[in-house]
Amino acid sequence: MTIPTTQRAAVIENFSTPYKLKEDHPVTQPADLAPGQCLVKLEYAGVCHSDLHVRNAEWATKATLPLVGGHEGIGRVVGIGESSGDTIKVGDRVGLKWIGNVCGKCEMCRKGYESCCALSFQTSHGFKVDGTFQEYAVSFTNYVTPIPEELDGPSATPILCAGLTVYKALKQTNLIIGQWVAISGAGGGLGHLAVQYAVAMGFRVLAIDTGETKKKLCLELGAERWVDFMESTDLINDVKAATDGLGPEAAVIAAGDAKPFNQAVLYLRLKGTLVCVGMPGGTAMLNVPLTLLIAKSLTILGTSIGSQQDAIEALRIAALGKVKCRHEVKPFEEINSVIDDMAAGQIAGRVVLRF
């Protein structure tokens, strides 16, 4: 196919300002790809809350500007750099994730903690290298993810970040079939996927969120119990009562304030596991006594993203029909209004941009 020299792209030129929508952003030509690089013609790009944080420079480490945002994308390989091996071929359907590439040789990579590889930071799509808010994106042959053909693009795109993140968090709980997991924010973009993955993994789910709409959604997706944090006058005891009177064996928390983390420490049963997802500010405010953590023999873990193998597993589960992302598809040109709605808390589920 003929590769154009320019394309549509959404570029961050200055922090805390709208994306600059360009019609003439340059396209890297296949002949200019370095060994190990590939060019992907994107069809869909997901919008994640992290994109808002990156645009607004809300993290301690700032993105490198100017920058094409986005880190969830699905498309077809249209070019491969010379001497790149045979990992992928032109025409393959692949996905781009937050991590663009890893070394595959360091201790962290060997142990499956690829997000801790120094190279993974340097190749973060939509943060350190141009991401998926463009029609043609450069990525890395060793780390693009194969996308099952039976998965439709819009519903599969959020699995590359939101689904992958919560699936990895649930794996970190080390629960076995029939044990309880509490999911805080269960009716949200990450949470509704976490409920489905937990059910598919054989766990019993207690959903914590607020509102009749989210309650109905969580119960439809397989949660056995529900606690509304706004209506509950004693959330700790309500959670315990809903989980055999002992509390859940694990809790998965993706929140930006301290309260859900501190509550989890109190309602988890003995030898329970608390998994803190992503980079929530609430973890910095965990203020329960150390003696309580020791007395209950709790395990506290953090996880930000999964490995390449985790991504393949998460997509396979979705391809089996066990997980379906609630999403809305919008034209690429609406990216700034989507980001504004996200900042205002008006996004339900996930939004996927169509090129």
mmCIF file of C-alpha atoms in Angstrom:
data_model
loop_
_atom_site.group_PDB
_atom_site.id
_atom_site.type_symbol
_atom_site.label_atom_id
_atom_site.label_comp_id
_atom_site.label_asym_id
_atom_site.label_seq_id
_atom_site.Cartn_x
_atom_site.Cartn_y
_atom_site.Cartn_z
ATOM 1 C CA MET A 1 0.000 0.000 0.000
ATOM 2 C CA THR A 2 1.032 3.607 -0.487
ATOM 3 C CA ILE A 3 2.064 5.298 2.734
ATOM 4 C CA PRO A 4 1.175 9.014 2.830
ATOM 5 C CA THR A 5 3.772 11.540 3.937
ATOM 6 C CA THR A 6 1.402 13.405 6.281
ATOM 7 C CA GLN A 7 -1.434 12.415 8.587
ATOM 8 C CA ARG A 8 -3.938 13.530 11.225
ATOM 9 C CA ALA A 9 -2.523 13.655 14.757
ATOM 10 C CA ALA A 10 -3.337 15.099 18.187
ATOM 11 C CA VAL A 11 -0.234 16.747 19.625
ATOM 12 C CA ILE A 12 0.523 18.133 23.091
ATOM 13 C CA GLU A 13 2.493 21.310 22.421
ATOM 14 C CA ASN A 14 2.053 22.881 25.865
ATOM 15 C CA PHE A 15 0.930 21.343 29.142
ATOM 16 C CA SER A 16 -2.617 21.957 30.402
ATOM 17 C CA THR A 17 -3.840 23.101 27.010
ATOM 18 C CA PRO A 18 -6.013 21.271 24.439
ATOM 19 C CA TYR A 19 -4.426 18.875 21.978
ATOM 20 C CA LYS A 20 -3.352 20.558 18.767
ATOM 21 C CA LEU A 21 -5.168 18.752 15.953
ATOM 22 C CA LYS A 22 -2.915 18.589 12.926
ATOM 23 C CA GLU A 23 -3.651 17.475 9.393
ATOM 24 C CA ASP A 24 -0.033 17.629 8.239
ATOM 25 C CA HIS A 25 1.856 15.688 10.912
ATOM 26 C CA PRO A 26 4.719 13.758 9.261
ATOM 27 C CA VAL A 27 4.500 10.013 8.730
ATOM 28 C CA THR A 28 7.675 7.977 9.197
ATOM 29 C CA GLN A 29 8.229 6.056 5.974
ATOM 30 C CA PRO A 30 9.027 2.307 6.068
ATOM 31 C CA ALA A 31 12.452 2.936 4.552
ATOM 32 C CA ASP A 32 13.286 5.220 7.489
ATOM 33 C CA LEU A 33 12.394 2.723 10.220
ATOM 34 C CA ALA A 34 15.281 1.578 12.406
ATOM 35 C CA PRO A 35 15.948 -2.134 13.011
ATOM 36 C CA GLY A 36 13.354 -3.388 15.478
ATOM 37 C CA GLN A 37 10.807 -0.723 14.577
ATOM 38 C CA CYS A 38 7.510 -1.128 12.767
ATOM 39 C CA LEU A 39 4.902 1.216 11.334
ATOM 40 C CA VAL A 40 1.272 0.555 12.275
ATOM 41 C CA LYS A 41 -1.746 2.046 10.496
ATOM 42 C CA LEU A 42 -4.090 2.569 13.410
ATOM 43 C CA GLU A 43 -7.830 2.026 13.211
ATOM 44 C CA TYR A 44 -8.792 2.762 16.829
ATOM 45 C CA ALA A 45 -7.213 4.554 19.790
ATOM 46 C CA GLY A 46 -8.522 4.384 23.344
ATOM 47 C CA VAL A 47 -8.660 7.391 25.670
ATOM 48 C CA CYS A 48 -7.373 6.674 29.177
ATOM 49 C CA HIS A 49 -7.416 8.823 32.314
ATOM 50 C CA SER A 50 -3.609 8.725 32.191
ATOM 51 C CA ASP A 51 -3.811 10.755 28.963
ATOM 52 C CA LEU A 52 -5.416 13.539 30.989
ATOM 53 C CA HIS A 53 -2.676 13.329 33.633
ATOM 54 C CA VAL A 54 0.038 13.416 30.966
ATOM 55 C CA ARG A 55 -1.499 16.404 29.172
ATOM 56 C CA ASN A 56 -1.834 18.345 32.427
ATOM 57 C CA ALA A 57 1.656 17.410 33.718
ATOM 58 C CA GLU A 58 0.152 15.995 36.909
ATOM 59 C CA TRP A 59 2.881 13.441 37.568
ATOM 60 C CA ALA A 60 6.292 14.033 39.129
ATOM 61 C CA THR A 61 7.935 13.108 35.820
ATOM 62 C CA LYS A 62 6.741 15.150 32.871
ATOM 63 C CA ALA A 63 6.200 14.017 29.299
ATOM 64 C CA THR A 64 8.612 15.012 26.555
ATOM 65 C CA LEU A 65 7.038 17.723 24.363
ATOM 66 C CA PRO A 66 5.947 18.113 21.639
ATOM 67 C CA LEU A 67 4.235 14.748 21.866
ATOM 68 C CA VAL A 68 1.529 12.746 20.128
ATOM 69 C CA GLY A 69 -0.576 11.430 23.004
ATOM 70 C CA GLY A 70 -2.308 8.096 23.536
ATOM 71 C CA HIS A 71 -1.178 4.603 24.509
ATOM 72 C CA GLU A 72 -3.988 2.250 23.474
ATOM 73 C CA GLY A 73 -4.210 1.475 19.767
ATOM 74 C CA ILE A 74 -5.121 -1.291 17.335
ATOM 75 C CA GLY A 75 -4.259 -1.465 13.650
ATOM 76 C CA ARG A 76 -2.275 -3.274 10.961
ATOM 77 C CA VAL A 77 1.477 -3.417 10.382
ATOM 78 C CA VAL A 78 2.334 -1.607 7.140
ATOM 79 C CA GLY A 79 6.114 -1.372 7.445
ATOM 80 C CA ILE A 80 9.011 -3.074 9.223
ATOM 81 C CA GLY A 81 12.574 -1.863 9.650
ATOM 82 C CA GLU A 82 15.360 -3.830 8.013
ATOM 83 C CA SER A 83 17.073 -6.569 10.045
ATOM 84 C CA SER A 84 14.116 -6.749 12.456
ATOM 85 C CA GLY A 85 13.723 -10.522 12.398
ATOM 86 C CA ASP A 86 10.491 -12.371 11.735
ATOM 87 C CA THR A 87 8.577 -11.621 14.942
ATOM 88 C CA ILE A 88 5.826 -9.928 12.926
ATOM 89 C CA LYS A 89 5.009 -9.377 9.254
ATOM 90 C CA VAL A 90 3.260 -6.749 7.188
ATOM 91 C CA GLY A 91 -0.506 -7.172 7.481
ATOM 92 C CA ASP A 92 -0.480 -8.468 11.057
ATOM 93 C CA ARG A 93 -3.154 -7.066 13.346
ATOM 94 C CA VAL A 94 -1.426 -5.678 16.428
ATOM 95 C CA GLY A 95 -1.958 -3.492 19.454
ATOM 96 C CA LEU A 96 0.179 -0.744 20.987
ATOM 97 C CA LYS A 97 0.323 -0.381 24.763
ATOM 98 C CA TRP A 98 1.757 2.025 27.361
ATOM 99 C CA ILE A 99 5.062 0.148 27.254
ATOM 100 C CA GLY A 100 6.569 0.366 23.795
ATOM 101 C CA ASN A 101 9.525 -1.956 24.292
ATOM 102 C CA VAL A 102 11.658 -3.662 26.943
ATOM 103 C CA CYS A 103 15.176 -5.046 26.895
ATOM 104 C CA GLY A 104 14.062 -8.603 27.703
ATOM 105 C CA LYS A 105 17.418 -9.304 29.361
ATOM 106 C CA CYS A 106 17.486 -7.529 32.736
ATOM 107 C CA GLU A 107 16.460 -9.158 36.004
ATOM 108 C CA MET A 108 13.081 -7.396 36.052
ATOM 109 C CA CYS A 109 12.252 -8.549 32.523
ATOM 110 C CA ARG A 110 13.277 -12.116 33.313
ATOM 111 C CA LYS A 111 10.993 -12.130 36.360
ATOM 112 C CA GLY A 112 8.043 -10.737 34.393
ATOM 113 C CA TYR A 113 8.162 -7.227 35.892
ATOM 114 C CA GLU A 114 8.661 -5.556 32.536
ATOM 115 C CA SER A 115 7.307 -2.204 33.703
ATOM 116 C CA CYS A 116 10.397 -1.965 35.931
ATOM 117 C CA CYS A 117 12.767 -2.245 32.971
ATOM 118 C CA ALA A 118 14.584 1.034 32.329
ATOM 119 C CA LEU A 119 13.855 0.762 28.598
ATOM 120 C CA SER A 120 10.105 0.497 29.240
ATOM 121 C CA PHE A 121 10.133 4.022 30.682
ATOM 122 C CA GLN A 122 12.053 5.442 27.730
ATOM 123 C CA THR A 123 9.642 3.871 25.216
ATOM 124 C CA SER A 124 6.323 4.720 26.897
ATOM 125 C CA HIS A 125 3.812 5.538 24.158
ATOM 126 C CA GLY A 126 2.146 8.884 24.614
ATOM 127 C CA PHE A 127 4.647 9.859 27.318
ATOM 128 C CA LYS A 128 8.232 9.579 26.097
ATOM 129 C CA VAL A 129 7.627 8.593 22.473
ATOM 130 C CA ASP A 130 4.755 9.504 20.150
ATOM 131 C CA GLY A 131 1.640 7.488 20.885
ATOM 132 C CA THR A 132 -1.605 6.366 19.326
ATOM 133 C CA PHE A 133 -3.478 9.625 18.696
ATOM 134 C CA GLN A 134 -2.331 9.526 15.068
ATOM 135 C CA GLU A 135 -3.124 7.511 11.969
ATOM 136 C CA TYR A 136 0.346 5.978 11.577
ATOM 137 C CA ALA A 137 2.395 5.141 14.677
ATOM 138 C CA VAL A 138 5.940 3.861 15.010
ATOM 139 C CA SER A 139 6.350 1.047 17.540
ATOM 140 C CA PHE A 140 8.620 -1.908 18.202
ATOM 141 C CA THR A 141 8.447 -5.334 16.584
ATOM 142 C CA ASN A 142 9.325 -7.193 19.781
ATOM 143 C CA TYR A 143 6.553 -5.660 21.855
ATOM 144 C CA VAL A 144 3.456 -4.971 19.770
ATOM 145 C CA THR A 145 0.709 -7.348 20.877
ATOM 146 C CA PRO A 146 -1.056 -9.723 18.467
ATOM 147 C CA ILE A 147 -4.805 -9.051 18.435
ATOM 148 C CA PRO A 148 -7.139 -12.035 17.937
ATOM 149 C CA GLU A 149 -9.116 -11.596 14.725
ATOM 150 C CA GLU A 150 -12.368 -12.539 16.466
ATOM 151 C CA LEU A 151 -12.168 -9.456 18.711
ATOM 152 C CA ASP A 152 -13.688 -6.273 17.317
ATOM 153 C CA GLY A 153 -11.352 -3.284 17.459
ATOM 154 C CA PRO A 154 -13.329 -0.868 19.655
ATOM 155 C CA SER A 155 -13.978 -3.329 22.473
ATOM 156 C CA ALA A 156 -10.461 -4.792 22.324
ATOM 157 C CA THR A 157 -8.594 -1.464 22.400
ATOM 158 C CA PRO A 158 -9.215 -0.676 26.114
ATOM 159 C CA ILE A 159 -8.012 -4.172 27.048
ATOM 160 C CA LEU A 160 -4.498 -3.009 26.112
ATOM 161 C CA CYS A 161 -4.398 -0.711 29.146
ATOM 162 C CA ALA A 162 -7.462 -0.821 31.401
ATOM 163 C CA GLY A 163 -8.086 -4.537 30.982
ATOM 164 C CA LEU A 164 -4.412 -5.450 31.178
ATOM 165 C CA THR A 165 -3.946 -3.357 34.323
ATOM 166 C CA VAL A 166 -6.782 -4.888 36.321
ATOM 167 C CA TYR A 167 -6.104 -8.401 35.066
ATOM 168 C CA LYS A 168 -2.525 -8.135 36.306
ATOM 169 C CA ALA A 169 -3.765 -6.733 39.634
ATOM 170 C CA LEU A 170 -6.095 -9.696 40.080
ATOM 171 C CA LYS A 171 -3.274 -12.123 39.287
ATOM 172 C CA GLN A 172 -1.225 -10.413 41.994
ATOM 173 C CA THR A 173 -3.837 -11.322 44.619
ATOM 174 C CA ASN A 174 -2.855 -15.000 44.287
ATOM 175 C CA LEU A 175 -6.425 -15.990 45.093
ATOM 176 C CA ILE A 176 -7.839 -19.381 44.274
ATOM 177 C CA ILE A 177 -11.286 -20.259 42.935
ATOM 178 C CA GLY A 178 -14.048 -19.431 45.379
ATOM 179 C CA GLN A 179 -12.234 -16.778 47.403
ATOM 180 C CA TRP A 180 -13.545 -13.245 47.846
ATOM 181 C CA VAL A 181 -12.103 -10.127 46.233
ATOM 182 C CA ALA A 182 -13.399 -6.624 46.949
ATOM 183 C CA ILE A 183 -13.176 -4.264 43.990
ATOM 184 C CA SER A 184 -13.365 -0.584 44.842
ATOM 185 C CA GLY A 185 -14.701 1.585 42.015
ATOM 186 C CA ALA A 186 -16.289 -1.518 40.517
ATOM 187 C CA GLY A 187 -18.668 0.390 38.250
ATOM 188 C CA GLY A 188 -15.990 2.496 36.551
ATOM 189 C CA GLY A 189 -13.906 2.086 33.412
ATOM 190 C CA LEU A 190 -11.308 -0.140 35.088
ATOM 191 C CA GLY A 191 -13.630 -1.541 37.716
ATOM 192 C CA HIS A 192 -16.248 -3.024 35.400
ATOM 193 C CA LEU A 193 -13.472 -4.899 33.601
ATOM 194 C CA ALA A 194 -12.005 -6.049 36.917
ATOM 195 C CA VAL A 195 -15.380 -7.507 37.929
ATOM 196 C CA GLN A 196 -15.536 -9.544 34.718
ATOM 197 C CA TYR A 197 -11.951 -10.780 34.910
ATOM 198 C CA ALA A 198 -12.424 -11.759 38.553
ATOM 199 C CA VAL A 199 -15.552 -13.738 37.701
ATOM 200 C CA ALA A 200 -13.760 -15.414 34.775
ATOM 201 C CA MET A 201 -10.929 -16.370 37.153
ATOM 202 C CA GLY A 202 -13.398 -18.027 39.521
ATOM 203 C CA PHE A 203 -13.317 -15.423 42.298
ATOM 204 C CA ARG A 204 -16.319 -14.238 44.274
ATOM 205 C CA VAL A 205 -16.740 -10.500 43.798
ATOM 206 C CA LEU A 206 -17.857 -7.853 46.243
ATOM 207 C CA ALA A 207 -18.391 -4.624 44.305
ATOM 208 C CA ILE A 208 -17.904 -1.281 46.057
ATOM 209 C CA ASP A 209 -19.173 1.860 44.329
ATOM 210 C CA THR A 210 -22.179 4.157 44.471
ATOM 211 C CA GLY A 211 -25.434 4.656 42.598
ATOM 212 C CA GLU A 212 -28.202 2.407 41.270
ATOM 213 C CA THR A 213 -26.822 2.449 37.724
ATOM 214 C CA LYS A 214 -23.442 1.118 38.814
ATOM 215 C CA LYS A 215 -25.064 -1.369 41.172
ATOM 216 C CA LYS A 216 -27.136 -2.788 38.332
ATOM 217 C CA LEU A 217 -24.084 -2.966 36.066
ATOM 218 C CA CYS A 218 -21.878 -4.735 38.628
ATOM 219 C CA LEU A 219 -24.523 -7.327 39.472
ATOM 220 C CA GLU A 220 -25.197 -7.946 35.772
ATOM 221 C CA LEU A 221 -21.482 -8.560 35.253
ATOM 222 C CA GLY A 222 -21.357 -11.219 37.954
ATOM 223 C CA ALA A 223 -20.640 -9.505 41.274
ATOM 224 C CA GLU A 224 -22.324 -11.443 44.094
ATOM 225 C CA ARG A 225 -22.476 -8.639 46.629
ATOM 226 C CA TRP A 226 -22.703 -4.848 46.520
ATOM 227 C CA VAL A 227 -21.849 -2.131 49.024
ATOM 228 C CA ASP A 228 -22.684 1.511 48.270
ATOM 229 C CA PHE A 229 -19.975 3.601 49.913
ATOM 230 C CA MET A 230 -22.201 6.660 49.959
ATOM 231 C CA GLU A 231 -25.155 4.943 51.621
ATOM 232 C CA SER A 232 -23.225 2.741 54.041
ATOM 233 C CA THR A 233 -22.875 4.095 57.567
ATOM 234 C CA ASP A 234 -20.324 1.411 58.492
ATOM 235 C CA LEU A 235 -18.549 0.267 55.343
ATOM 236 C CA ILE A 236 -16.024 -1.898 57.182
ATOM 237 C CA ASN A 237 -18.654 -4.058 58.851
ATOM 238 C CA ASP A 238 -20.900 -4.034 55.776
ATOM 239 C CA VAL A 239 -18.067 -5.464 53.664
ATOM 240 C CA LYS A 240 -17.271 -8.086 56.298
ATOM 241 C CA ALA A 241 -20.920 -9.062 56.627
ATOM 242 C CA ALA A 242 -21.183 -9.499 52.857
ATOM 243 C CA THR A 243 -18.145 -11.790 52.742
ATOM 244 C CA ASP A 244 -18.892 -14.572 55.222
ATOM 245 C CA GLY A 245 -18.445 -12.236 58.186
ATOM 246 C CA LEU A 246 -14.647 -12.447 57.878
ATOM 247 C CA GLY A 247 -13.928 -9.982 55.098
ATOM 248 C CA PRO A 248 -12.537 -10.662 51.613
ATOM 249 C CA GLU A 249 -9.223 -12.411 51.068
ATOM 250 C CA ALA A 250 -8.109 -9.616 48.738
ATOM 251 C CA ALA A 251 -8.967 -6.079 47.694
ATOM 252 C CA VAL A 252 -8.129 -4.343 44.418
ATOM 253 C CA ILE A 253 -8.153 -0.545 44.681
ATOM 254 C CA ALA A 254 -7.876 1.982 41.855
ATOM 255 C CA ALA A 255 -8.640 5.335 43.461
ATOM 256 C CA GLY A 256 -7.138 8.777 43.893
ATOM 257 C CA ASP A 257 -7.745 9.357 47.584
ATOM 258 C CA ALA A 258 -6.727 7.632 50.791
ATOM 259 C CA LYS A 259 -10.051 6.425 52.137
ATOM 260 C CA PRO A 260 -10.526 3.189 50.118
ATOM 261 C CA PHE A 261 -6.973 2.071 50.918
ATOM 262 C CA ASN A 262 -7.354 2.588 54.644
ATOM 263 C CA GLN A 263 -10.775 0.967 54.644
ATOM 264 C CA ALA A 264 -9.394 -2.091 52.844
ATOM 265 C CA VAL A 265 -6.764 -2.626 55.529
ATOM 266 C CA LEU A 266 -9.551 -2.686 58.113
ATOM 267 C CA TYR A 267 -11.992 -5.001 56.303
ATOM 268 C CA LEU A 268 -9.517 -7.519 54.828
ATOM 269 C CA ARG A 269 -9.429 -10.842 56.643
ATOM 270 C CA LEU A 270 -6.275 -12.195 58.252
ATOM 271 C CA LYS A 271 -3.466 -12.882 55.735
ATOM 272 C CA GLY A 272 -5.339 -10.757 53.176
ATOM 273 C CA THR A 273 -3.798 -8.984 50.197
ATOM 274 C CA LEU A 274 -4.238 -5.352 49.195
ATOM 275 C CA VAL A 275 -3.336 -4.521 45.584
ATOM 276 C CA CYS A 276 -2.918 -0.833 44.740
ATOM 277 C CA VAL A 277 -3.502 -0.261 41.020
ATOM 278 C CA GLY A 278 -1.712 2.265 38.859
ATOM 279 C CA MET A 279 -0.267 5.396 40.434
ATOM 280 C CA PRO A 280 -3.063 6.603 42.732
ATOM 281 C CA GLY A 281 -2.300 9.454 45.097
ATOM 282 C CA GLY A 282 -4.147 7.665 47.888
ATOM 283 C CA THR A 283 -1.292 5.232 48.482
ATOM 284 C CA ALA A 284 0.824 8.091 49.828
ATOM 285 C CA MET A 285 -1.739 8.615 52.558
ATOM 286 C CA LEU A 286 -2.028 5.091 53.952
ATOM 287 C CA ASN A 287 -2.189 5.981 57.625
ATOM 288 C CA VAL A 288 -3.253 2.835 59.459
ATOM 289 C CA PRO A 289 -0.975 1.712 62.311
ATOM 290 C CA LEU A 290 1.901 -0.536 61.324
ATOM 291 C CA THR A 291 0.996 -2.774 64.249
ATOM 292 C CA LEU A 292 -2.353 -3.495 62.566
ATOM 293 C CA LEU A 293 -0.674 -4.554 59.331
ATOM 294 C CA ILE A 294 1.605 -6.857 61.278
ATOM 295 C CA ALA A 295 -1.170 -8.242 63.471
ATOM 296 C CA LYS A 296 -3.300 -9.111 60.446
ATOM 297 C CA SER A 297 -0.270 -10.346 58.446
ATOM 298 C CA LEU A 298 -1.411 -8.359 55.420
ATOM 299 C CA THR A 299 0.391 -8.219 52.112
ATOM 300 C CA ILE A 300 0.367 -4.876 50.289
ATOM 301 C CA LEU A 301 1.351 -4.806 46.621
ATOM 302 C CA GLY A 302 1.498 -2.204 43.891
ATOM 303 C CA THR A 303 1.018 -2.773 40.182
ATOM 304 C CA SER A 304 0.920 -0.293 37.310
ATOM 305 C CA ILE A 305 0.711 -2.361 34.110
ATOM 306 C CA GLY A 306 1.129 -5.941 33.001
ATOM 307 C CA SER A 307 3.698 -7.778 30.918
ATOM 308 C CA GLN A 308 3.453 -8.822 27.288
ATOM 309 C CA GLN A 309 2.275 -12.265 28.427
ATOM 310 C CA ASP A 310 -0.354 -10.680 30.680
ATOM 311 C CA ALA A 311 -1.643 -8.707 27.680
ATOM 312 C CA ILE A 312 -1.936 -11.838 25.556
ATOM 313 C CA GLU A 313 -3.807 -13.620 28.361
ATOM 314 C CA ALA A 314 -6.149 -10.672 28.955
ATOM 315 C CA LEU A 315 -7.026 -10.525 25.254
ATOM 316 C CA ARG A 316 -7.525 -14.285 25.083
ATOM 317 C CA ILE A 317 -10.053 -14.139 27.910
ATOM 318 C CA ALA A 318 -11.887 -11.343 26.099
ATOM 319 C CA ALA A 319 -11.815 -13.322 22.843
ATOM 320 C CA LEU A 320 -13.542 -16.186 24.669
ATOM 321 C CA GLY A 321 -16.409 -13.826 25.455
ATOM 322 C CA LYS A 322 -15.707 -13.725 29.185
ATOM 323 C CA VAL A 323 -14.976 -9.982 29.246
ATOM 324 C CA LYS A 324 -16.693 -7.211 27.275
ATOM 325 C CA CYS A 325 -15.700 -3.588 27.656
ATOM 326 C CA ARG A 326 -18.534 -1.069 27.862
ATOM 327 C CA HIS A 327 -17.402 1.586 25.434
ATOM 328 C CA GLU A 328 -18.462 4.408 23.154
ATOM 329 C CA VAL A 329 -16.889 5.082 19.751
ATOM 330 C CA LYS A 330 -16.331 8.682 18.689
ATOM 331 C CA PRO A 331 -14.572 10.334 15.732
ATOM 332 C CA PHE A 332 -10.903 11.123 16.248
ATOM 333 C CA GLU A 333 -11.603 14.834 15.858
ATOM 334 C CA GLU A 334 -13.591 14.845 19.125
ATOM 335 C CA ILE A 335 -10.585 14.035 21.285
ATOM 336 C CA ASN A 336 -10.533 17.362 23.125
ATOM 337 C CA SER A 337 -14.210 17.164 24.063
ATOM 338 C CA VAL A 338 -13.647 13.590 25.277
ATOM 339 C CA ILE A 339 -10.757 14.751 27.462
ATOM 340 C CA ASP A 340 -12.886 17.599 28.822
ATOM 341 C CA ASP A 341 -15.726 15.190 29.659
ATOM 342 C CA MET A 342 -13.234 12.906 31.360
ATOM 343 C CA ALA A 343 -11.899 15.780 33.470
ATOM 344 C CA ALA A 344 -15.487 16.604 34.468
ATOM 345 C CA GLY A 345 -16.216 13.005 35.465
ATOM 346 C CA GLN A 346 -18.813 12.580 32.720
ATOM 347 C CA ILE A 347 -17.366 9.481 31.038
ATOM 348 C CA ALA A 348 -19.067 6.148 31.734
ATOM 349 C CA GLY A 349 -17.015 3.127 30.688
ATOM 350 C CA ARG A 350 -14.385 3.851 28.031
ATOM 351 C CA VAL A 351 -14.209 6.026 24.904
ATOM 352 C CA VAL A 352 -12.507 4.761 21.754
ATOM 353 C CA LEU A 353 -11.564 7.087 18.914
ATOM 354 C CA ARG A 354 -12.106 5.945 15.329
ATOM 355 C CA PHE A 355 -9.792 7.116 12.516
#
